[in-house]
């Protein structure tokens, strides 16, 4: 399934609390019931094991399902993988030297979906039966966008088995329609406590199917099961195809939602892509179309969507406590994370102030540095900040003040404090008119001049180290960062490093400041700090800054700033596991190597007549589009060239978002080379089509 996928049928995914609970019988009966309800019904057993099969022919459970539904689809669609060993799919495949490819299964499902109104899919074993090293049976249900029917049994142990399966299903993001209890053996059983299931889970028990030896006739089996269970919730789940669901969500979005950085007049006239699930680099919409996430869901996703270890850490923490205030209390993961951040950040940053997003992390830094000087120089006049032109540091009031992008901030200028701006080292379009080779040197000199002339007025200088991302992926020449940070230190001006977008391995080092051994007085972190799972942020400060706030209660040196969800335990748990994975997987090293690979794939873009510049640091890349290559003439804002490129890229299966006429490519570091190459190919063809070859 791609962004250009066609019809998406509705369906159900039938799984069991274990093997041998008769889920194939129930799946076959449900397929027959769905067919009798007037749906053109397809069936699928993505992987079956313990079955000797002949190539091209259906056998075992897959053959039974096809018979019950009357499906005439071939074995390659109904049962893409079949193995003789009676093991889990992963282990049975491994025994035969085969690697199961989920994309093969999804492609088969897409073809079945296009040919039918409804699909009944039976998983292998239980919901946590491994299909690959990383994907379980239940993950296939999520990838297909299907709700789940759980087949249980009424015998001893049913409560435990069923509740565990429901919990696992919901942790995987699955909607459970209900539970069918199947008397798969002819033995007496205690009456199940349906009220317990309802009260504990909110999931509806659909009924108990009595034991039957006659399961060969589709009509009789369907009638046997229909008499025993409530099939209405199942048929209701099939009543709204993906296109109708898409229309419903699109209409409600346009009626109630207000999207950031979006002209809503245009939004209300256009189509709305509604994302429902994701795995790795793939995002899926309601209709089952798949997209490569080419911008890490706005620069925050590190390990791919659905990273299981971070999810487990959050679920584990949720089982203990989700949140308690950090005002007057501490908590376990917040202390562990503070210690870890002090360990991995540049030397001297040993105090952590938590918040919940990049803007608030910068807001903390601005207020912290301002108040610092009120304590250190009570009679002084350090009421200004120094920042770089074209900078972006967030959208709270203090963060806006130190931002230099007029289209974002000029409306609010009268609300903002006084800030001086030095020219940014935008070497493709040097603001000082210098050549590319001398731009960085000259721009750094301007920063030094401003610091020399006005150090006594500056509370701090703030900048994004190495890459000014929202400004258009402006990459700084080598040595610029160290020179500017050194000048701030010489002139006794606090240096704030905004690592919100560039931190946690994106540039090829853990932090961008590490490239030039810069130790900031204050560092801001968000986005990738939680791996892209939860809103979370931290502002690190040196002991020098922290100590200035120490004093007697009556001195009121307290930093009077905070947030309700400061040091939220779920965010701390996600961040801790994320950092552990970054270190174990050498994400900075991966970003450096894969960044070089991406750079090779982007090199040919220079041959396109309307690509003016390509800028990259690690896995952060930007492609600047121009009307005239020689003159560097920019496309007028109203032509929306960047918007059109991104819209066409989405149609082809790649999600990116423009920064004016610059197209950023900012993939998660776990992207494979094949995925990076595919992203580059889509973007190349898209730019060529939209701008002309």
Short mmCIF file of N, CA, C and O in Angstrom, two decimals, residues 197-284:
data_model
loop_
_atom_site.label_atom_id
_atom_site.label_comp_id
_atom_site.label_asym_id
_atom_site.label_seq_id
_atom_site.Cartn_x
_atom_site.Cartn_y
_atom_site.Cartn_z
N UNK A 197 -15.23 -9.21 33.02
CA UNK A 197 -14.57 -8.76 31.80
C UNK A 197 -14.99 -7.33 31.44
O UNK A 197 -14.17 -6.50 31.09
N UNK A 198 -16.29 -7.08 31.51
CA UNK A 198 -16.77 -5.74 31.16
C UNK A 198 -16.18 -4.69 32.10
O UNK A 198 -15.73 -3.62 31.67
N UNK A 199 -16.21 -4.97 33.39
CA UNK A 199 -15.76 -3.99 34.37
C UNK A 199 -14.25 -3.76 34.31
O UNK A 199 -13.77 -2.65 34.51
N UNK A 200 -13.50 -4.81 34.05
CA UNK A 200 -12.04 -4.71 34.03
C UNK A 200 -11.52 -4.08 32.75
O UNK A 200 -10.50 -3.40 32.75
N UNK A 201 -12.19 -4.33 31.64
CA UNK A 201 -11.63 -3.94 30.34
C UNK A 201 -12.52 -3.02 29.51
O UNK A 201 -12.02 -2.35 28.59
N UNK A 202 -13.80 -3.01 29.77
CA UNK A 202 -14.72 -2.29 28.89
C UNK A 202 -14.97 -3.03 27.60
O UNK A 202 -15.65 -2.52 26.70
N UNK A 203 -14.43 -4.24 27.47
CA UNK A 203 -14.58 -5.04 26.25
C UNK A 203 -15.81 -5.96 26.41
O UNK A 203 -16.02 -6.56 27.47
N UNK A 204 -16.57 -6.08 25.35
CA UNK A 204 -17.80 -6.85 25.39
C UNK A 204 -17.56 -8.34 25.10
O UNK A 204 -17.08 -8.68 24.02
N UNK A 205 -17.88 -9.25 26.02
CA UNK A 205 -17.92 -10.68 25.66
C UNK A 205 -19.09 -10.90 24.69
O UNK A 205 -20.22 -10.48 24.97
N UNK A 206 -18.83 -11.52 23.57
CA UNK A 206 -19.86 -11.67 22.55
C UNK A 206 -20.68 -12.93 22.72
O UNK A 206 -21.75 -13.06 22.10
N UNK A 207 -20.21 -13.87 23.55
CA UNK A 207 -20.96 -15.08 23.79
C UNK A 207 -20.07 -16.31 23.82
O UNK A 207 -18.85 -16.22 23.62
N UNK A 208 -20.70 -17.47 24.09
CA UNK A 208 -19.99 -18.74 24.16
C UNK A 208 -20.49 -19.64 23.03
O UNK A 208 -21.69 -19.90 22.90
N UNK A 209 -19.57 -20.13 22.23
CA UNK A 209 -19.91 -21.04 21.14
C UNK A 209 -19.81 -22.47 21.66
O UNK A 209 -18.72 -22.91 22.06
N UNK A 210 -20.92 -23.23 21.65
CA UNK A 210 -20.88 -24.61 22.16
C UNK A 210 -20.02 -25.51 21.27
O UNK A 210 -19.81 -25.23 20.09
N UNK A 211 -19.56 -26.59 21.85
CA UNK A 211 -18.76 -27.56 21.11
C UNK A 211 -19.59 -28.14 19.97
O UNK A 211 -20.78 -28.41 20.11
N UNK A 212 -18.93 -28.35 18.84
CA UNK A 212 -19.59 -28.98 17.71
C UNK A 212 -18.56 -29.79 16.94
O UNK A 212 -17.43 -29.33 16.73
N UNK A 213 -18.95 -30.99 16.53
CA UNK A 213 -18.05 -31.80 15.71
C UNK A 213 -18.22 -31.53 14.23
O UNK A 213 -17.34 -31.83 13.43
N UNK A 214 -19.36 -30.96 13.86
CA UNK A 214 -19.66 -30.72 12.45
C UNK A 214 -19.26 -29.30 12.08
O UNK A 214 -20.00 -28.34 12.35
N UNK A 215 -18.09 -29.15 11.50
CA UNK A 215 -17.61 -27.82 11.13
C UNK A 215 -17.27 -27.73 9.65
O UNK A 215 -16.57 -26.82 9.21
N UNK A 216 -17.77 -28.67 8.87
CA UNK A 216 -17.36 -28.72 7.46
C UNK A 216 -18.30 -27.96 6.53
O UNK A 216 -17.92 -27.60 5.43
N UNK A 217 -19.52 -27.74 6.96
CA UNK A 217 -20.50 -27.05 6.12
C UNK A 217 -20.57 -25.58 6.53
O UNK A 217 -20.85 -25.26 7.69
N UNK A 218 -20.32 -24.69 5.60
CA UNK A 218 -20.24 -23.26 5.91
C UNK A 218 -21.55 -22.72 6.47
O UNK A 218 -21.57 -21.98 7.46
N UNK A 219 -22.68 -23.08 5.84
CA UNK A 219 -23.97 -22.55 6.28
C UNK A 219 -24.31 -23.04 7.68
O UNK A 219 -24.78 -22.27 8.53
N UNK A 220 -24.08 -24.33 7.94
CA UNK A 220 -24.38 -24.87 9.27
C UNK A 220 -23.47 -24.27 10.34
O UNK A 220 -23.91 -23.96 11.45
N UNK A 221 -22.18 -24.12 10.01
CA UNK A 221 -21.25 -23.54 10.98
C UNK A 221 -21.62 -22.10 11.28
O UNK A 221 -21.60 -21.66 12.44
N UNK A 222 -21.97 -21.34 10.23
CA UNK A 222 -22.36 -19.95 10.43
C UNK A 222 -23.59 -19.86 11.34
O UNK A 222 -23.65 -19.02 12.25
N UNK A 223 -24.58 -20.71 11.11
CA UNK A 223 -25.79 -20.70 11.92
C UNK A 223 -25.49 -21.09 13.37
O UNK A 223 -26.02 -20.51 14.32
N UNK A 224 -24.61 -22.07 13.54
CA UNK A 224 -24.22 -22.53 14.88
C UNK A 224 -23.59 -21.38 15.68
O UNK A 224 -23.92 -21.17 16.85
N UNK A 225 -22.70 -20.65 15.05
CA UNK A 225 -22.01 -19.55 15.74
C UNK A 225 -22.94 -18.35 15.90
O UNK A 225 -22.95 -17.69 16.94
N UNK A 226 -23.77 -18.07 14.90
CA UNK A 226 -24.67 -16.92 14.97
C UNK A 226 -25.65 -17.06 16.12
O UNK A 226 -26.02 -16.06 16.76
N UNK A 227 -26.11 -18.29 16.38
CA UNK A 227 -27.05 -18.50 17.50
C UNK A 227 -26.38 -18.28 18.85
O UNK A 227 -27.05 -17.97 19.83
N UNK A 228 -25.07 -18.44 18.88
CA UNK A 228 -24.36 -18.42 20.17
C UNK A 228 -23.81 -17.05 20.55
O UNK A 228 -23.64 -16.75 21.74
N UNK A 229 -23.50 -16.23 19.58
CA UNK A 229 -22.84 -14.96 19.90
C UNK A 229 -23.59 -13.79 19.27
O UNK A 229 -24.40 -13.95 18.35
N UNK A 230 -23.29 -12.61 19.76
CA UNK A 230 -23.84 -11.36 19.22
C UNK A 230 -22.94 -10.91 18.07
O UNK A 230 -21.81 -10.46 18.29
N UNK A 231 -23.42 -11.03 16.84
CA UNK A 231 -22.59 -10.67 15.68
C UNK A 231 -22.76 -9.20 15.28
O UNK A 231 -22.02 -8.72 14.42
N UNK A 232 -23.70 -8.50 15.91
CA UNK A 232 -23.95 -7.11 15.50
C UNK A 232 -22.71 -6.22 15.62
O UNK A 232 -22.41 -5.46 14.69
N UNK A 233 -21.95 -6.26 16.75
CA UNK A 233 -20.74 -5.41 16.82
C UNK A 233 -19.74 -5.71 15.70
O UNK A 233 -19.04 -4.80 15.24
N UNK A 234 -19.70 -6.96 15.26
CA UNK A 234 -18.77 -7.32 14.19
C UNK A 234 -19.23 -6.73 12.87
O UNK A 234 -18.44 -6.11 12.13
N UNK A 235 -20.51 -6.88 12.56
CA UNK A 235 -21.03 -6.34 11.31
C UNK A 235 -21.02 -4.81 11.33
O UNK A 235 -20.78 -4.17 10.30
N UNK A 236 -21.25 -4.22 12.50
CA UNK A 236 -21.17 -2.76 12.61
C UNK A 236 -19.77 -2.26 12.28
O UNK A 236 -19.59 -1.20 11.68
N UNK A 237 -18.75 -3.03 12.70
CA UNK A 237 -17.36 -2.62 12.44
C UNK A 237 -17.04 -2.65 10.96
O UNK A 237 -16.07 -2.01 10.52
N UNK A 238 -17.82 -3.38 10.18
CA UNK A 238 -17.59 -3.48 8.75
C UNK A 238 -18.44 -2.50 7.95
O UNK A 238 -18.33 -2.43 6.73
N UNK A 239 -19.28 -1.75 8.65
CA UNK A 239 -20.28 -0.94 7.94
C UNK A 239 -19.74 0.36 7.40
O UNK A 239 -20.37 0.99 6.56
N UNK A 240 -18.56 0.83 7.88
CA UNK A 240 -18.01 2.09 7.41
C UNK A 240 -16.65 1.85 6.78
O UNK A 240 -15.64 1.73 7.46
N UNK A 241 -16.59 1.76 5.44
CA UNK A 241 -15.30 1.59 4.76
C UNK A 241 -14.35 2.74 5.05
O UNK A 241 -14.76 3.81 5.52
N UNK A 242 -13.07 2.51 4.73
CA UNK A 242 -12.05 3.53 5.00
C UNK A 242 -12.38 4.87 4.39
O UNK A 242 -12.14 5.92 5.00
N UNK A 243 -12.94 4.89 3.18
CA UNK A 243 -13.25 6.17 2.53
C UNK A 243 -14.29 6.94 3.32
O UNK A 243 -14.21 8.17 3.44
N UNK A 244 -15.28 6.25 3.89
CA UNK A 244 -16.28 6.93 4.70
C UNK A 244 -15.70 7.42 6.01
O UNK A 244 -16.02 8.52 6.48
N UNK A 245 -14.85 6.62 6.62
CA UNK A 245 -14.18 7.06 7.85
C UNK A 245 -13.32 8.28 7.56
O UNK A 245 -13.29 9.24 8.33
N UNK A 246 -12.59 8.24 6.44
CA UNK A 246 -11.76 9.37 6.04
C UNK A 246 -12.61 10.63 5.92
O UNK A 246 -12.26 11.69 6.42
N UNK A 247 -13.75 10.52 5.24
CA UNK A 247 -14.62 11.68 5.05
C UNK A 247 -15.13 12.20 6.39
O UNK A 247 -15.18 13.42 6.63
N UNK A 248 -15.49 11.29 7.28
CA UNK A 248 -15.98 11.69 8.60
C UNK A 248 -14.92 12.47 9.37
O UNK A 248 -15.20 13.55 9.92
N UNK A 249 -13.70 11.94 9.40
CA UNK A 249 -12.63 12.62 10.15
C UNK A 249 -12.23 13.93 9.48
O UNK A 249 -11.94 14.93 10.16
N UNK A 250 -12.22 13.95 8.16
CA UNK A 250 -11.87 15.18 7.46
C UNK A 250 -12.90 16.28 7.76
O UNK A 250 -12.53 17.42 8.06
N UNK A 251 -14.18 15.93 7.71
CA UNK A 251 -15.22 16.93 7.99
C UNK A 251 -15.13 17.45 9.41
O UNK A 251 -15.26 18.66 9.66
N UNK A 252 -14.90 16.55 10.36
CA UNK A 252 -14.83 16.98 11.76
C UNK A 252 -13.57 17.79 12.04
O UNK A 252 -13.58 18.72 12.84
N UNK A 253 -12.46 17.42 11.37
CA UNK A 253 -11.24 18.23 11.50
C UNK A 253 -11.51 19.65 11.03
O UNK A 253 -11.17 20.63 11.72
N UNK A 254 -12.10 19.77 9.87
CA UNK A 254 -12.34 21.11 9.30
C UNK A 254 -13.36 21.90 10.13
O UNK A 254 -13.34 23.13 10.12
N UNK A 255 -14.21 21.21 10.84
CA UNK A 255 -15.21 21.90 11.66
C UNK A 255 -14.64 22.40 12.98
O UNK A 255 -15.06 23.45 13.48
N UNK A 256 -13.66 21.66 13.55
CA UNK A 256 -13.25 21.97 14.92
C UNK A 256 -11.76 22.26 15.12
O UNK A 256 -11.40 22.94 16.08
N UNK A 257 -10.88 21.74 14.28
CA UNK A 257 -9.43 21.83 14.55
C UNK A 257 -8.84 23.11 13.97
O UNK A 257 -9.31 23.64 12.96
N UNK A 258 -7.77 23.58 14.60
CA UNK A 258 -7.00 24.75 14.14
C UNK A 258 -5.54 24.31 14.12
O UNK A 258 -4.94 24.07 15.17
N UNK A 259 -4.95 24.19 12.94
CA UNK A 259 -3.62 23.61 12.79
C UNK A 259 -2.52 24.67 12.88
O UNK A 259 -2.71 25.80 12.42
N UNK A 260 -1.36 24.30 13.44
CA UNK A 260 -0.27 25.26 13.60
C UNK A 260 0.39 25.61 12.27
O UNK A 260 0.46 24.78 11.36
N UNK A 261 0.87 26.85 12.16
CA UNK A 261 1.60 27.31 10.98
C UNK A 261 0.84 26.99 9.69
O UNK A 261 1.44 26.62 8.68
N UNK A 262 -0.47 27.12 9.74
CA UNK A 262 -1.30 26.73 8.61
C UNK A 262 -2.33 27.82 8.32
O UNK A 262 -3.06 28.23 9.23
N UNK A 263 -2.39 28.27 7.06
CA UNK A 263 -3.46 29.18 6.66
C UNK A 263 -4.73 28.35 6.50
O UNK A 263 -4.90 27.60 5.54
N UNK A 264 -5.63 28.50 7.46
CA UNK A 264 -6.77 27.60 7.52
C UNK A 264 -7.76 27.81 6.38
O UNK A 264 -8.53 26.90 6.06
N UNK A 265 -7.73 28.96 5.72
CA UNK A 265 -8.62 29.16 4.58
C UNK A 265 -8.31 28.15 3.48
O UNK A 265 -9.21 27.52 2.91
N UNK A 266 -7.02 27.97 3.21
CA UNK A 266 -6.62 26.97 2.24
C UNK A 266 -6.87 25.56 2.73
O UNK A 266 -7.28 24.67 1.97
N UNK A 267 -6.61 25.34 4.02
CA UNK A 267 -6.82 24.02 4.61
C UNK A 267 -8.26 23.57 4.46
O UNK A 267 -8.55 22.42 4.13
N UNK A 268 -9.20 24.48 4.69
CA UNK A 268 -10.62 24.13 4.65
C UNK A 268 -11.09 23.77 3.25
O UNK A 268 -12.13 23.13 3.09
N UNK A 269 -10.32 24.16 2.24
CA UNK A 269 -10.70 23.85 0.86
C UNK A 269 -10.06 22.55 0.35
O UNK A 269 -10.49 22.01 -0.65
N UNK A 270 -9.01 22.09 1.01
CA UNK A 270 -8.24 20.98 0.47
C UNK A 270 -8.50 19.66 1.18
O UNK A 270 -9.23 19.60 2.17
N UNK A 271 -7.87 18.59 0.69
CA UNK A 271 -7.99 17.27 1.34
C UNK A 271 -7.19 17.23 2.63
O UNK A 271 -6.21 17.97 2.79
N UNK A 272 -7.58 16.38 3.54
CA UNK A 272 -6.91 16.23 4.83
C UNK A 272 -6.42 14.78 4.96
O UNK A 272 -7.21 13.85 4.83
N UNK A 273 -5.14 14.62 5.19
CA UNK A 273 -4.58 13.29 5.43
C UNK A 273 -4.67 13.01 6.92
O UNK A 273 -4.11 13.75 7.73
N UNK A 274 -5.37 11.96 7.28
CA UNK A 274 -5.60 11.61 8.69
C UNK A 274 -4.77 10.37 9.02
O UNK A 274 -5.08 9.27 8.56
N UNK A 275 -3.71 10.56 9.81
CA UNK A 275 -2.83 9.44 10.16
C UNK A 275 -3.46 8.60 11.26
O UNK A 275 -4.00 9.12 12.24
N UNK A 276 -3.38 7.28 11.09
CA UNK A 276 -3.97 6.37 12.08
C UNK A 276 -2.94 5.50 12.78
O UNK A 276 -3.12 5.14 13.94
N UNK A 277 -1.85 5.14 12.10
CA UNK A 277 -0.87 4.27 12.73
C UNK A 277 0.48 4.45 12.06
O UNK A 277 0.61 5.14 11.04
N UNK A 278 1.49 3.84 12.65
CA UNK A 278 2.82 3.94 12.08
C UNK A 278 3.74 2.87 12.63
O UNK A 278 3.57 2.41 13.77
N UNK A 279 4.72 2.48 11.83
CA UNK A 279 5.75 1.53 12.23
C UNK A 279 7.05 1.93 11.55
O UNK A 279 7.08 2.11 10.33
N UNK A 280 8.12 2.08 12.34
CA UNK A 280 9.40 2.45 11.76
C UNK A 280 9.31 3.78 11.04
O UNK A 280 8.87 4.78 11.60
N UNK A 281 9.71 3.80 9.77
CA UNK A 281 9.67 5.02 8.97
C UNK A 281 8.33 5.21 8.26
O UNK A 281 8.15 6.18 7.52
N UNK A 282 7.38 4.32 8.49
CA UNK A 282 6.12 4.33 7.76
C UNK A 282 5.00 4.93 8.62
O UNK A 282 4.82 4.56 9.78
N UNK A 283 4.24 5.85 8.02
CA UNK A 283 2.99 6.33 8.60
C UNK A 283 1.85 5.87 7.71
O UNK A 283 1.99 5.82 6.49
N UNK A 284 0.69 5.54 8.32
CA UNK A 284 -0.47 5.09 7.56
C UNK A 284 -1.68 5.95 7.87
O UNK A 284 -1.94 6.30 9.02
#
